Every structure is written in structure tokens, then in C-alpha cells.
mmCIF file of C-alpha atoms in Angstrom:
data_model
loop_
_atom_site.group_PDB
_atom_site.id
_atom_site.type_symbol
_atom_site.label_atom_id
_atom_site.label_comp_id
_atom_site.label_asym_id
_atom_site.label_seq_id
_atom_site.Cartn_x
_atom_site.Cartn_y
_atom_site.Cartn_z
ATOM 1 C CA PHE Z 1 -48.799 10.530 -41.609
ATOM 2 C CA MET Z 2 -48.898 8.584 -38.268
ATOM 3 C CA LYS Z 3 -48.231 5.264 -39.887
ATOM 4 C CA SER Z 4 -44.736 7.242 -41.487
ATOM 5 C CA SER Z 5 -44.076 8.293 -38.961
ATOM 6 C CA GLY Z 6 -44.527 4.562 -37.099
ATOM 7 C CA THR Z 7 -42.696 3.187 -39.867
ATOM 8 C CA VAL Z 8 -39.640 5.866 -39.794
ATOM 9 C CA THR Z 9 -38.898 4.748 -35.999
ATOM 10 C CA TRP Z 10 -39.060 0.808 -36.770
ATOM 11 C CA GLY Z 11 -38.171 0.922 -40.141
ATOM 12 C CA SER Z 12 -34.200 -0.206 -38.864
ATOM 13 C CA GLU Z 13 -35.127 -3.561 -37.693
ATOM 14 C CA ASP Z 14 -35.156 -6.102 -40.392
ATOM 15 C CA VAL Z 15 -31.133 -4.978 -40.611
ATOM 16 C CA LEU Z 16 -30.966 -5.080 -36.709
ATOM 17 C CA ASN Z 17 -32.588 -8.232 -36.457
ATOM 18 C CA VAL Z 18 -29.733 -9.495 -39.026
ATOM 19 C CA LEU Z 19 -27.239 -8.117 -36.497
ATOM 20 C CA PHE Z 20 -28.546 -9.042 -33.021
ATOM 21 C CA SER Z 21 -29.204 -12.804 -33.977
ATOM 22 C CA GLN Z 22 -25.819 -13.441 -35.698
ATOM 23 C CA VAL Z 23 -23.179 -16.193 -33.642
ATOM 24 C CA PRO Z 24 -20.132 -15.587 -35.547
ATOM 25 C CA GLY Z 25 -18.842 -18.524 -37.206
ATOM 26 C CA ASP Z 26 -22.556 -20.332 -36.717
ATOM 27 C CA GLU Z 27 -24.687 -20.142 -39.585
ATOM 28 C CA ILE Z 28 -27.116 -22.618 -38.041
ATOM 29 C CA GLU Z 29 -27.406 -20.912 -34.269
ATOM 30 C CA SER Z 30 -27.691 -18.066 -36.101
ATOM 31 C CA SER Z 31 -30.506 -18.961 -38.359
ATOM 32 C CA LYS Z 32 -32.585 -20.027 -35.059
ATOM 33 C CA ARG Z 33 -32.097 -16.985 -33.087
ATOM 34 C CA LEU Z 34 -33.643 -15.423 -36.144
ATOM 35 C CA GLY Z 35 -36.590 -17.094 -36.471
ATOM 36 C CA ASP Z 36 -37.078 -16.998 -32.305
ATOM 37 C CA LEU Z 37 -36.570 -13.137 -32.799
ATOM 38 C CA TYR Z 38 -39.090 -13.082 -35.509
ATOM 39 C CA SER Z 39 -41.584 -14.836 -33.348
ATOM 40 C CA SER Z 40 -41.304 -13.036 -30.286
ATOM 41 C CA MET Z 41 -42.375 -9.721 -32.686
ATOM 42 C CA GLY Z 42 -45.110 -11.582 -33.939
ATOM 43 C CA VAL Z 43 -46.525 -13.116 -30.463
ATOM 44 C CA GLY Z 44 -46.462 -9.000 -29.892
ATOM 45 C CA CYS Z 45 -47.478 -8.237 -33.573
ATOM 46 C CA LEU Z 46 -50.856 -9.985 -32.304
ATOM 47 C CA ILE Z 47 -51.463 -9.006 -28.401
ATOM 48 C CA GLY Z 48 -50.616 -5.133 -29.038
ATOM 49 C CA PRO Z 49 -53.902 -4.055 -30.909
ATOM 50 C CA ILE Z 50 -55.554 -6.553 -28.193
ATOM 51 C CA LEU Z 51 -54.403 -4.536 -24.980
ATOM 52 C CA ALA Z 52 -55.355 -1.415 -26.746
ATOM 53 C CA THR Z 53 -58.761 -2.667 -27.104
ATOM 54 C CA SER Z 54 -58.972 -3.714 -24.068
ATOM 55 C CA PHE Z 55 -57.731 -0.303 -21.694
ATOM 56 C CA ILE Z 56 -57.397 2.389 -24.448
ATOM 57 C CA ILE Z 57 -60.147 2.503 -27.191
ATOM 58 C CA ASP Z 58 -63.445 3.759 -27.519
ATOM 59 C CA GLY Z 59 -64.796 2.931 -31.009
ATOM 60 C CA ARG Z 60 -67.595 5.594 -30.794
ATOM 61 C CA LYS Z 61 -64.431 8.102 -29.321
ATOM 62 C CA PRO Z 62 -61.988 8.691 -32.689
ATOM 63 C CA HIS Z 63 -59.458 10.339 -30.069
ATOM 64 C CA THR Z 64 -58.870 7.175 -28.266
ATOM 65 C CA MET Z 65 -57.420 5.951 -31.278
ATOM 66 C CA GLN Z 66 -55.105 7.847 -31.824
ATOM 67 C CA LEU Z 67 -54.199 8.157 -27.967
ATOM 68 C CA ALA Z 68 -53.570 4.526 -28.732
ATOM 69 C CA CYS Z 69 -50.885 5.542 -31.368
ATOM 70 C CA ILE Z 70 -48.989 7.550 -29.754
ATOM 71 C CA CYS Z 71 -49.161 4.958 -26.880
ATOM 72 C CA GLY Z 72 -47.975 2.498 -29.487
ATOM 73 C CA LEU Z 73 -44.645 4.988 -29.889
ATOM 74 C CA LEU Z 74 -43.912 4.859 -26.457
ATOM 75 C CA PHE Z 75 -43.565 1.122 -26.408
ATOM 76 C CA VAL Z 76 -41.607 1.435 -29.393
ATOM 77 C CA ILE Z 77 -39.284 4.098 -28.460
ATOM 78 C CA GLY Z 78 -38.498 1.722 -25.099
ATOM 79 C CA GLY Z 79 -38.454 -1.485 -26.734
ATOM 80 C CA TRP Z 80 -35.248 0.251 -28.827
ATOM 81 C CA ILE Z 81 -33.945 1.388 -25.801
ATOM 82 C CA GLY Z 82 -34.063 -2.270 -24.172
ATOM 83 C CA VAL Z 83 -33.254 -3.878 -26.960
ATOM 84 C CA ALA Z 84 -29.958 -1.540 -27.003
ATOM 85 C CA ASN Z 85 -28.940 -2.143 -23.886
ATOM 86 C CA ALA Z 86 -30.118 -5.609 -23.392
ATOM 87 C CA PRO Z 87 -27.005 -8.184 -22.008
ATOM 88 C CA THR Z 88 -28.697 -11.357 -23.297
ATOM 89 C CA PHE Z 89 -30.839 -12.452 -26.292
ATOM 90 C CA GLU Z 90 -33.400 -12.980 -24.595
ATOM 91 C CA LEU Z 91 -33.851 -9.708 -23.607
ATOM 92 C CA ILE Z 92 -33.813 -8.817 -26.883
ATOM 93 C CA CYS Z 93 -36.811 -10.803 -28.037
ATOM 94 C CA PHE Z 94 -38.575 -9.847 -25.073
ATOM 95 C CA PHE Z 95 -37.810 -6.120 -26.147
ATOM 96 C CA SER Z 96 -38.102 -6.382 -29.547
ATOM 97 C CA PHE Z 97 -41.290 -8.053 -28.701
ATOM 98 C CA VAL Z 98 -42.440 -4.937 -26.420
ATOM 99 C CA ARG Z 99 -42.322 -3.312 -29.417
ATOM 100 C CA CYS Z 100 -43.949 -4.498 -31.854
ATOM 101 C CA LEU Z 101 -46.847 -4.396 -29.290
ATOM 102 C CA GLY Z 102 -46.154 -0.809 -30.482
ATOM 103 C CA GLY Z 103 -45.618 -1.232 -33.848
ATOM 104 C CA SER Z 104 -49.232 -2.998 -34.542
ATOM 105 C CA THR Z 105 -51.397 -0.645 -32.846
ATOM 106 C CA ILE Z 106 -49.820 2.151 -34.986
ATOM 107 C CA TRP Z 107 -49.913 0.069 -37.979
ATOM 108 C CA LEU Z 108 -53.596 -0.420 -37.268
ATOM 109 C CA TYR Z 109 -55.353 1.834 -35.560
ATOM 110 C CA SER Z 110 -53.819 4.966 -37.785
ATOM 111 C CA THR Z 111 -55.714 2.915 -40.692
ATOM 112 C CA LEU Z 112 -59.069 2.804 -38.769
ATOM 113 C CA LEU Z 113 -58.577 6.895 -37.324
ATOM 114 C CA LEU Z 114 -58.220 7.351 -41.062
ATOM 115 C CA GLN Z 115 -61.573 5.510 -41.264
ATOM 116 C CA ASN Z 116 -63.403 7.715 -38.829
ATOM 117 C CA LEU Z 117 -61.818 11.026 -39.755
ATOM 118 C CA VAL Z 118 -62.070 10.906 -44.131
ATOM 119 C CA ASN Z 119 -64.950 11.360 -46.113
ATOM 120 C CA VAL Z 120 -65.828 8.378 -48.044
ATOM 121 C CA GLY Z 121 -65.615 9.339 -51.137
ATOM 122 C CA MET Z 122 -61.488 10.458 -50.531
ATOM 123 C CA LEU Z 123 -60.877 7.634 -48.174
ATOM 124 C CA GLY Z 124 -59.339 5.066 -51.240
ATOM 125 C CA ARG Z 125 -57.116 7.916 -51.782
ATOM 126 C CA VAL Z 126 -56.136 8.775 -48.352
ATOM 127 C CA VAL Z 127 -55.461 5.297 -47.380
ATOM 128 C CA SER Z 128 -53.376 4.606 -50.794
ATOM 129 C CA MET Z 129 -50.789 7.453 -49.829
ATOM 130 C CA GLU Z 130 -50.896 6.571 -46.620
ATOM 131 C CA GLY Z 131 -49.587 2.743 -47.191
ATOM 132 C CA SER Z 132 -47.057 4.364 -50.286
ATOM 133 C CA LEU Z 133 -45.761 6.656 -47.501
ATOM 134 C CA ALA Z 134 -45.529 4.391 -44.854
ATOM 135 C CA CYS Z 135 -43.606 1.706 -47.152
ATOM 136 C CA LEU Z 136 -41.234 4.633 -48.659
ATOM 137 C CA PHE Z 137 -40.404 5.840 -45.283
ATOM 138 C CA GLU Z 138 -39.596 2.367 -44.149
ATOM 139 C CA ALA Z 139 -37.534 1.670 -47.068
ATOM 140 C CA ALA Z 140 -35.384 4.845 -46.502
ATOM 141 C CA ILE Z 141 -34.661 4.309 -42.917
ATOM 142 C CA ALA Z 142 -34.203 0.271 -44.099
ATOM 143 C CA TYR Z 143 -31.384 1.492 -46.233
ATOM 144 C CA VAL Z 144 -29.729 4.440 -43.807
ATOM 145 C CA ALA Z 145 -29.618 1.553 -41.107
ATOM 146 C CA GLY Z 146 -27.732 -0.550 -43.547
ATOM 147 C CA ARG Z 147 -25.135 1.997 -44.515
ATOM 148 C CA LEU Z 148 -24.563 3.022 -41.002
ATOM 149 C CA GLU Z 149 -23.506 -0.602 -40.732
ATOM 150 C CA ASP Z 150 -21.753 -0.557 -43.591
ATOM 151 C CA GLU Z 151 -19.510 2.511 -42.034
ATOM 152 C CA GLY Z 152 -19.397 0.977 -38.605
ATOM 153 C CA VAL Z 153 -21.687 1.908 -36.771
ATOM 154 C CA SER Z 154 -22.489 -0.149 -34.001
ATOM 155 C CA LYS Z 155 -26.273 -2.362 -33.804
ATOM 156 C CA HIS Z 156 -25.758 -0.740 -30.706
ATOM 157 C CA GLU Z 157 -26.324 2.986 -31.476
ATOM 158 C CA ILE Z 158 -28.254 2.401 -34.839
ATOM 159 C CA ALA Z 159 -30.467 1.005 -32.189
ATOM 160 C CA LEU Z 160 -30.215 4.233 -29.765
ATOM 161 C CA LEU Z 161 -30.840 6.318 -32.998
ATOM 162 C CA SER Z 162 -33.818 5.115 -33.482
ATOM 163 C CA ALA Z 163 -35.248 5.367 -30.334
ATOM 164 C CA GLY Z 164 -33.844 8.626 -30.604
ATOM 165 C CA ILE Z 165 -36.022 9.294 -33.838
ATOM 166 C CA GLY Z 166 -38.996 8.492 -31.858
ATOM 167 C CA SER Z 167 -38.788 10.189 -29.015
ATOM 168 C CA LEU Z 168 -38.875 13.627 -31.539
ATOM 169 C CA LEU Z 169 -42.107 12.156 -32.992
ATOM 170 C CA LEU Z 170 -43.523 11.383 -29.838
ATOM 171 C CA MET Z 171 -43.256 15.166 -28.822
ATOM 172 C CA PHE Z 172 -44.854 15.849 -31.672
ATOM 173 C CA TRP Z 173 -47.689 13.624 -31.875
ATOM 174 C CA SER Z 174 -48.216 14.294 -28.285
ATOM 175 C CA THR Z 175 -48.580 18.298 -28.507
ATOM 176 C CA TYR Z 176 -50.656 17.370 -31.403
ATOM 177 C CA HIS Z 177 -52.840 15.720 -29.503
ATOM 178 C CA VAL Z 178 -53.170 17.797 -26.522
ATOM 179 C CA PHE Z 179 -53.986 20.563 -28.357
ATOM 180 C CA GLY Z 180 -56.647 19.222 -29.779
ATOM 181 C CA LYS Z 181 -55.725 18.379 -33.240
ATOM 182 C CA GLY Z 182 -56.806 15.970 -35.397
ATOM 183 C CA ALA Z 183 -59.733 13.452 -33.604
ATOM 184 C CA PRO Z 184 -60.056 15.175 -30.114
ATOM 185 C CA ARG Z 185 -60.804 18.868 -32.601
ATOM 186 C CA SER Z 186 -63.260 16.197 -35.003
ATOM 187 C CA MET Z 187 -64.806 15.146 -31.339
ATOM 188 C CA GLN Z 188 -65.121 17.946 -30.533
ATOM 189 C CA GLN Z 189 -66.805 19.627 -34.154
ATOM 190 C CA ASP Z 190 -69.356 16.786 -33.303
ATOM 191 C CA ALA Z 191 -69.680 17.839 -30.009
ATOM 192 C CA ASP Z 192 -70.301 21.719 -31.197
ATOM 193 C CA LYS Z 193 -73.213 19.727 -33.661
ATOM 194 C CA ASP Z 194 -74.736 17.905 -31.217
ATOM 195 C CA MET Z 195 -74.954 20.791 -29.047
ATOM 196 C CA ILE Z 196 -76.276 23.277 -32.362
ATOM 197 C CA LEU Z 197 -78.924 20.373 -33.211
ATOM 198 C CA SER Z 198 -80.302 19.870 -30.111
ATOM 199 C CA LYS Z 199 -80.865 23.239 -29.501
ATOM 200 C CA GLY Z 200 -82.463 23.704 -32.290
ATOM 201 C CA SER Z 201 -85.296 20.812 -31.740
ATOM 202 C CA ILE Z 202 -85.393 22.186 -27.714
ATOM 203 C CA ASP Z 203 -86.079 25.908 -29.660
ATOM 204 C CA MET Z 204 -88.765 24.244 -32.580
ATOM 205 C CA ILE Z 205 -90.803 22.578 -29.205
ATOM 206 C CA HIS Z 206 -91.006 25.744 -27.443
ATOM 207 C CA SER Z 207 -92.131 28.010 -30.685
ATOM 208 C CA PRO Z 208 -95.329 29.385 -30.665
ATOM 209 C CA THR Z 209 -95.932 28.182 -34.245
ATOM 210 C CA SER Z 210 -94.887 24.549 -32.969
ATOM 211 C CA VAL Z 211 -98.103 24.380 -30.982
#
């Protein structure tokens, strides 16, 4: 459910991008600003996983992928807080870039994490369920954000609400990780298996019947 947690946090972006790009009475400038905003997001989506791979990820240790996703949530939250308080459009683009550094990291490594943890026979069904839930939650949050805007809630308040939702999920996943659930538990199980196999090999070497 890590990917779904991400889409819940950034699901309001399609609504907010339009609102933050609007220039009253100037449709051409509004379209240009929307393009600039999506361009900054695209750069963030490209760079995020690269940075995570360089500084956090160890392919032999799945728990580092879980940690990268949690750090990604932190960037998404920080991005929303920045967008909500940015005094200029240029800063809105920058914080959207920051938000997408985390969002793309969550999107990529949540899938790779499943590939490491799920049995091959179940992987296809699990990944399809994960993708379906992620799209469902993203659509639901986008709908809620649109309804809130229709009800008069400001774009800044919706951005802060998205940050608040992300903060709750960050606390949940951080606790989950710290207490050794998910990938850390799998890592410990693998370590226990290795220790048992190593002990068994040593016992066989020193067994009188092996001489």
C-alpha cells in the first residue's frame, strides 16, 4: 500500500496545478505557466529515483527501498508546504519539483519493493492490485480536492491539507519501518536463514560421520 499512500498525498496536484497557474484574464499566460509547472515536475520525477539510488538504495537490501519511499513522503510533504506558502510562481515551480523528487521515488521503489518481497507466483496479482488501488485513491483525492475548491476552500488550504494527510502517512510508515515490519522483517528472516544454513554446514563439517 506504499504506492497508494503516495497517490493519496499527491492526488490533488492536477487540480492545484491549474489553480496555481491561473492568471486572471490572461488565458495564454495561464497555459504557459501550467506548462512551466509540469516541466518542473517532470524534471523532479526524472531526478528523484536517481538521487535515491545514489544515496539510499542498496539493491541487495530491500529495506533501503522501503526507507527511500519513506524519505519520498517527506519530500512530498515538504513540497506541498512550500507550494502553499510560496510568494511567487517561480517558487511554486521549485517546490513542485521538490514534491516530485519524492513522488517518483515512491512510485518506482514501491514496485521494486514488491518484486523483492512477493512470491513470484503471486507477483502479477499483487502488482495489478497495487496499481489499481493507487489509481483509485488518486482519482478519489482529485475529486475531493475539486469539490473543496468548489465549496470555497482556497488552493493554499488544499495544499496544506495534502501535506497533513502525508504527515499522517509518514508517521505510520516510519513506525512500521522502525519496528521492523515489511522489508526489514524480510531482511531479518533472510539473515536468520543464512545463520541456520551456516550453522548446519559447520555441524556437518565437524560431524564424526562426515569423516
